[in-house]
CSV table of N, CA and C in Angstrom, one decimal:
chain,number,residue,atom,x,y,z
A,1,UNK,N,54.5,3.8,31.2
A,1,UNK,CA,55.2,5.1,30.9
A,1,UNK,C,54.2,6.2,30.6
A,2,UNK,N,53.2,5.9,29.7
A,2,UNK,CA,52.2,6.9,29.3
A,2,UNK,C,51.3,7.2,30.4
A,3,UNK,N,51.0,6.3,31.3
A,3,UNK,CA,50.2,6.5,32.4
A,3,UNK,C,50.9,7.5,33.4
A,4,UNK,N,52.2,7.3,33.6
A,4,UNK,CA,52.9,8.2,34.5
A,4,UNK,C,52.9,9.6,33.9
A,5,UNK,N,53.1,9.7,32.6
A,5,UNK,CA,53.2,11.1,32.0
A,5,UNK,C,51.8,11.7,32.1
A,6,UNK,N,50.8,11.0,31.9
A,6,UNK,CA,49.4,11.6,31.9
A,6,UNK,C,49.1,12.0,33.3
A,7,UNK,N,49.5,11.2,34.3
A,7,UNK,CA,49.2,11.6,35.7
A,7,UNK,C,50.0,12.8,36.1
A,8,UNK,N,51.2,13.0,35.7
A,8,UNK,CA,51.9,14.2,36.0
A,8,UNK,C,51.3,15.4,35.4
A,9,UNK,N,50.8,15.2,34.1
A,9,UNK,CA,50.2,16.4,33.4
A,9,UNK,C,48.9,16.7,34.1
A,10,UNK,N,48.1,15.7,34.5
A,10,UNK,CA,46.8,15.9,35.2
A,10,UNK,C,47.1,16.6,36.6
A,11,UNK,N,48.1,16.2,37.3
A,11,UNK,CA,48.5,16.8,38.5
A,11,UNK,C,48.8,18.2,38.4
A,12,UNK,N,49.6,18.5,37.3
A,12,UNK,CA,50.0,19.9,37.0
A,12,UNK,C,48.8,20.8,36.7
A,13,UNK,N,47.9,20.3,35.9
A,13,UNK,CA,46.6,21.0,35.6
A,13,UNK,C,45.8,21.2,36.8
A,14,UNK,N,45.6,20.3,37.6
A,14,UNK,CA,44.8,20.4,38.8
A,14,UNK,C,45.4,21.4,39.8
A,15,UNK,N,46.7,21.4,39.9
A,15,UNK,CA,47.4,22.3,40.8
A,15,UNK,C,47.3,23.7,40.2
A,16,UNK,N,47.4,23.9,38.9
A,16,UNK,CA,47.2,25.2,38.3
A,16,UNK,C,45.8,25.7,38.5
A,17,UNK,N,44.8,24.8,38.4
A,17,UNK,CA,43.4,25.2,38.6
A,17,UNK,C,43.2,25.7,40.0
A,18,UNK,N,43.7,25.0,41.0
A,18,UNK,CA,43.5,25.3,42.4
A,18,UNK,C,44.3,26.6,42.7
A,19,UNK,N,45.4,26.8,42.1
A,19,UNK,CA,46.2,28.1,42.3
A,19,UNK,C,45.4,29.3,41.8
A,20,UNK,N,44.8,29.1,40.6
A,20,UNK,CA,44.0,30.1,40.0
A,20,UNK,C,42.8,30.5,40.9
A,21,UNK,N,42.1,29.5,41.4
A,21,UNK,CA,41.0,29.7,42.3
A,21,UNK,C,41.4,30.5,43.6
A,22,UNK,N,42.5,30.1,44.2
A,22,UNK,CA,43.0,30.8,45.3
A,22,UNK,C,43.4,32.3,45.0
A,23,UNK,N,44.0,32.5,43.8
A,23,UNK,CA,44.3,33.8,43.4
A,23,UNK,C,43.1,34.7,43.2
A,24,UNK,N,42.1,34.2,42.6
A,24,UNK,CA,40.8,35.0,42.4
A,24,UNK,C,40.2,35.3,43.8
A,25,UNK,N,40.2,34.3,44.7
A,25,UNK,CA,39.6,34.5,46.0
A,25,UNK,C,40.4,35.6,46.7
A,26,UNK,N,41.7,35.6,46.7
A,26,UNK,CA,42.5,36.6,47.3
A,26,UNK,C,42.3,37.9,46.7
A,27,UNK,N,42.2,38.0,45.4
A,27,UNK,CA,42.0,39.2,44.6
A,27,UNK,C,40.7,39.9,45.1
A,28,UNK,N,39.6,39.1,45.2
A,28,UNK,CA,38.3,39.7,45.6
A,28,UNK,C,38.4,40.2,47.0
A,29,UNK,N,39.0,39.4,47.9
A,29,UNK,CA,39.1,39.9,49.3
A,29,UNK,C,40.0,41.1,49.4
A,30,UNK,N,41.1,41.1,48.7
A,30,UNK,CA,42.0,42.3,48.7
A,30,UNK,C,41.4,43.5,48.2
A,31,UNK,N,40.7,43.4,47.1
A,31,UNK,CA,40.0,44.5,46.4
A,31,UNK,C,39.0,45.2,47.4
A,32,UNK,N,38.3,44.4,48.1
A,32,UNK,CA,37.3,44.9,49.0
A,32,UNK,C,37.9,45.5,50.2
A,33,UNK,N,38.9,44.8,50.8
A,33,UNK,CA,39.5,45.3,52.0
A,33,UNK,C,40.4,46.6,51.8
A,34,UNK,N,40.9,46.7,50.6
A,34,UNK,CA,41.8,47.9,50.4
A,34,UNK,C,40.9,49.2,50.0
A,35,UNK,N,39.6,49.0,49.8
A,35,UNK,CA,38.8,50.1,49.5
A,35,UNK,C,38.4,50.8,50.9
A,36,UNK,N,38.9,52.0,51.1
A,36,UNK,CA,38.8,52.6,52.4
A,36,UNK,C,37.5,53.3,52.7
A,37,UNK,N,36.9,53.9,51.7
A,37,UNK,CA,35.6,54.6,52.0
A,37,UNK,C,34.5,53.6,52.0
A,38,UNK,N,33.6,53.7,53.0
A,38,UNK,CA,32.5,52.7,53.2
A,38,UNK,C,31.6,52.6,52.0
A,39,UNK,N,31.2,53.7,51.4
A,39,UNK,CA,30.3,53.7,50.3
A,39,UNK,C,30.9,53.0,49.1
A,40,UNK,N,32.2,53.2,48.8
A,40,UNK,CA,32.8,52.5,47.7
A,40,UNK,C,33.0,51.0,48.0
A,41,UNK,N,33.3,50.7,49.3
A,41,UNK,CA,33.5,49.3,49.7
A,41,UNK,C,32.2,48.6,49.5
A,42,UNK,N,31.0,49.2,49.9
A,42,UNK,CA,29.7,48.6,49.7
A,42,UNK,C,29.5,48.3,48.2
A,43,UNK,N,29.8,49.3,47.4
A,43,UNK,CA,29.6,49.2,45.9
A,43,UNK,C,30.5,48.1,45.4
A,44,UNK,N,31.7,48.0,45.8
A,44,UNK,CA,32.7,47.0,45.4
A,44,UNK,C,32.1,45.6,45.8
A,45,UNK,N,31.6,45.5,47.0
A,45,UNK,CA,31.1,44.2,47.4
A,45,UNK,C,29.9,43.8,46.6
A,46,UNK,N,29.0,44.7,46.3
A,46,UNK,CA,27.8,44.5,45.5
A,46,UNK,C,28.2,44.1,44.1
A,47,UNK,N,29.3,44.7,43.5
A,47,UNK,CA,29.7,44.4,42.2
A,47,UNK,C,30.3,43.0,42.1
A,48,UNK,N,31.0,42.6,43.2
A,48,UNK,CA,31.6,41.2,43.2
A,48,UNK,C,30.4,40.2,43.3
A,49,UNK,N,29.4,40.5,44.1
A,49,UNK,CA,28.2,39.6,44.2
A,49,UNK,C,27.6,39.5,42.8
A,50,UNK,N,27.4,40.6,42.1
A,50,UNK,CA,26.8,40.6,40.8
A,50,UNK,C,27.7,39.8,39.8
A,51,UNK,N,29.0,40.0,39.9
A,51,UNK,CA,29.9,39.2,39.0
A,51,UNK,C,29.8,37.7,39.3
A,52,UNK,N,29.6,37.3,40.5
A,52,UNK,CA,29.4,35.9,40.8
A,52,UNK,C,28.1,35.4,40.2
A,53,UNK,N,27.0,36.2,40.3
A,53,UNK,CA,25.7,35.9,39.6
A,53,UNK,C,25.9,35.7,38.1
A,54,UNK,N,26.6,36.6,37.5
A,54,UNK,CA,26.8,36.5,36.1
A,54,UNK,C,27.6,35.2,35.7
A,55,UNK,N,28.6,34.9,36.5
A,55,UNK,CA,29.3,33.7,36.3
A,55,UNK,C,28.4,32.4,36.4
A,56,UNK,N,27.5,32.5,37.4
A,56,UNK,CA,26.5,31.4,37.5
A,56,UNK,C,25.6,31.3,36.3
A,57,UNK,N,25.2,32.4,35.8
A,57,UNK,CA,24.3,32.4,34.6
A,57,UNK,C,25.0,31.8,33.4
A,58,UNK,N,26.4,32.1,33.3
A,58,UNK,CA,27.2,31.6,32.2
A,58,UNK,C,27.7,30.2,32.5
A,59,UNK,N,27.3,29.6,33.6
A,59,UNK,CA,27.7,28.3,34.0
A,59,UNK,C,29.2,28.2,34.2
A,60,UNK,N,29.8,29.3,34.6
A,60,UNK,CA,31.2,29.3,35.0
A,60,UNK,C,31.3,29.1,36.5
A,61,UNK,N,31.0,27.9,37.0
A,61,UNK,CA,30.9,27.6,38.4
A,61,UNK,C,32.2,27.8,39.1
A,62,UNK,N,33.3,27.6,38.4
A,62,UNK,CA,34.6,27.7,39.1
A,62,UNK,C,34.9,29.2,39.5
A,63,UNK,N,34.6,30.1,38.6
A,63,UNK,CA,34.8,31.5,38.9
A,63,UNK,C,33.8,32.0,40.0
A,64,UNK,N,32.6,31.5,39.9
A,64,UNK,CA,31.6,31.9,40.9
A,64,UNK,C,32.0,31.4,42.3
A,65,UNK,N,32.5,30.2,42.3
A,65,UNK,CA,32.9,29.7,43.6
A,65,UNK,C,34.1,30.4,44.1
A,66,UNK,N,35.1,30.8,43.3
A,66,UNK,CA,36.2,31.6,43.7
A,66,UNK,C,35.8,33.0,44.2
A,67,UNK,N,34.9,33.6,43.6
A,67,UNK,CA,34.4,34.9,44.0
A,67,UNK,C,33.7,34.8,45.4
A,68,UNK,N,32.9,33.7,45.5
A,68,UNK,CA,32.2,33.5,46.8
A,68,UNK,C,33.2,33.2,47.9
A,69,UNK,N,34.3,32.5,47.6
A,69,UNK,CA,35.3,32.2,48.6
A,69,UNK,C,36.0,33.5,49.0
A,70,UNK,N,36.2,34.4,48.1
A,70,UNK,CA,36.8,35.7,48.5
A,70,UNK,C,35.8,36.5,49.3
A,71,UNK,N,34.5,36.5,49.0
A,71,UNK,CA,33.6,37.2,49.8
A,71,UNK,C,33.4,36.6,51.2
A,72,UNK,N,33.8,35.3,51.4
A,72,UNK,CA,33.7,34.6,52.7
A,72,UNK,C,35.0,34.7,53.4
A,73,UNK,N,36.0,35.3,52.9
A,73,UNK,CA,37.2,35.5,53.6
A,73,UNK,C,37.0,36.2,55.0
A,74,UNK,N,37.6,35.7,56.1
A,74,UNK,CA,37.4,36.3,57.4
A,74,UNK,C,37.6,37.9,57.4
A,75,UNK,N,38.5,38.4,56.6
A,75,UNK,CA,38.7,39.8,56.6
A,75,UNK,C,37.6,40.5,56.0
A,76,UNK,N,36.9,39.9,55.1
A,76,UNK,CA,35.7,40.6,54.4
A,76,UNK,C,34.5,40.4,55.3
A,77,UNK,N,34.3,39.2,55.9
A,77,UNK,CA,33.2,38.9,56.7
A,77,UNK,C,33.1,39.8,57.9
A,78,UNK,N,34.2,40.3,58.4
A,78,UNK,CA,34.2,41.2,59.6
A,78,UNK,C,33.8,42.6,59.3
A,79,UNK,N,33.6,42.9,58.1
A,79,UNK,CA,33.2,44.3,57.7
A,79,UNK,C,31.7,44.4,57.8
A,80,UNK,N,31.3,44.5,59.1
A,80,UNK,CA,29.8,44.5,59.4
A,80,UNK,C,29.1,45.7,58.8
A,81,UNK,N,29.7,46.9,58.8
A,81,UNK,CA,29.1,48.1,58.3
A,81,UNK,C,28.9,47.9,56.7
A,82,UNK,N,29.9,47.3,56.1
A,82,UNK,CA,29.8,47.1,54.7
A,82,UNK,C,28.6,46.2,54.3
A,83,UNK,N,28.6,45.0,55.0
A,83,UNK,CA,27.5,44.0,54.7
A,83,UNK,C,26.1,44.5,55.1
A,84,UNK,N,26.1,45.4,56.1
A,84,UNK,CA,24.8,46.0,56.5
A,84,UNK,C,24.1,46.7,55.5
A,85,UNK,N,24.8,47.3,54.6
A,85,UNK,CA,24.2,48.2,53.6
A,85,UNK,C,24.3,47.8,52.1
A,86,UNK,N,24.8,46.5,52.0
A,86,UNK,CA,24.9,46.0,50.6
A,86,UNK,C,23.6,45.7,50.0
A,87,UNK,N,23.2,46.2,48.9
A,87,UNK,CA,22.0,45.9,48.2
A,87,UNK,C,22.2,44.8,47.2
A,88,UNK,N,21.6,43.6,47.5
A,88,UNK,CA,21.8,42.5,46.5
A,88,UNK,C,20.5,42.1,45.9
């Protein structure tokens, strides 16, 4: 009985963790794609990269991975003019 209860709780926690990761990745991609002006979009992309670096320094690997996933979203990767001028 205890084992089943623990497994259900673990499953719920893992599912919540994965949902949060997907939410952050979508948030990053959406924030970049909704920025219409090229200069602001470049700045937004650079800030997201900087935020991922800060997460890595703080050993918050989950958030860094989620931000990187958002930056690798196909909609963001297609923005060639944005990536061409991002200073990292």
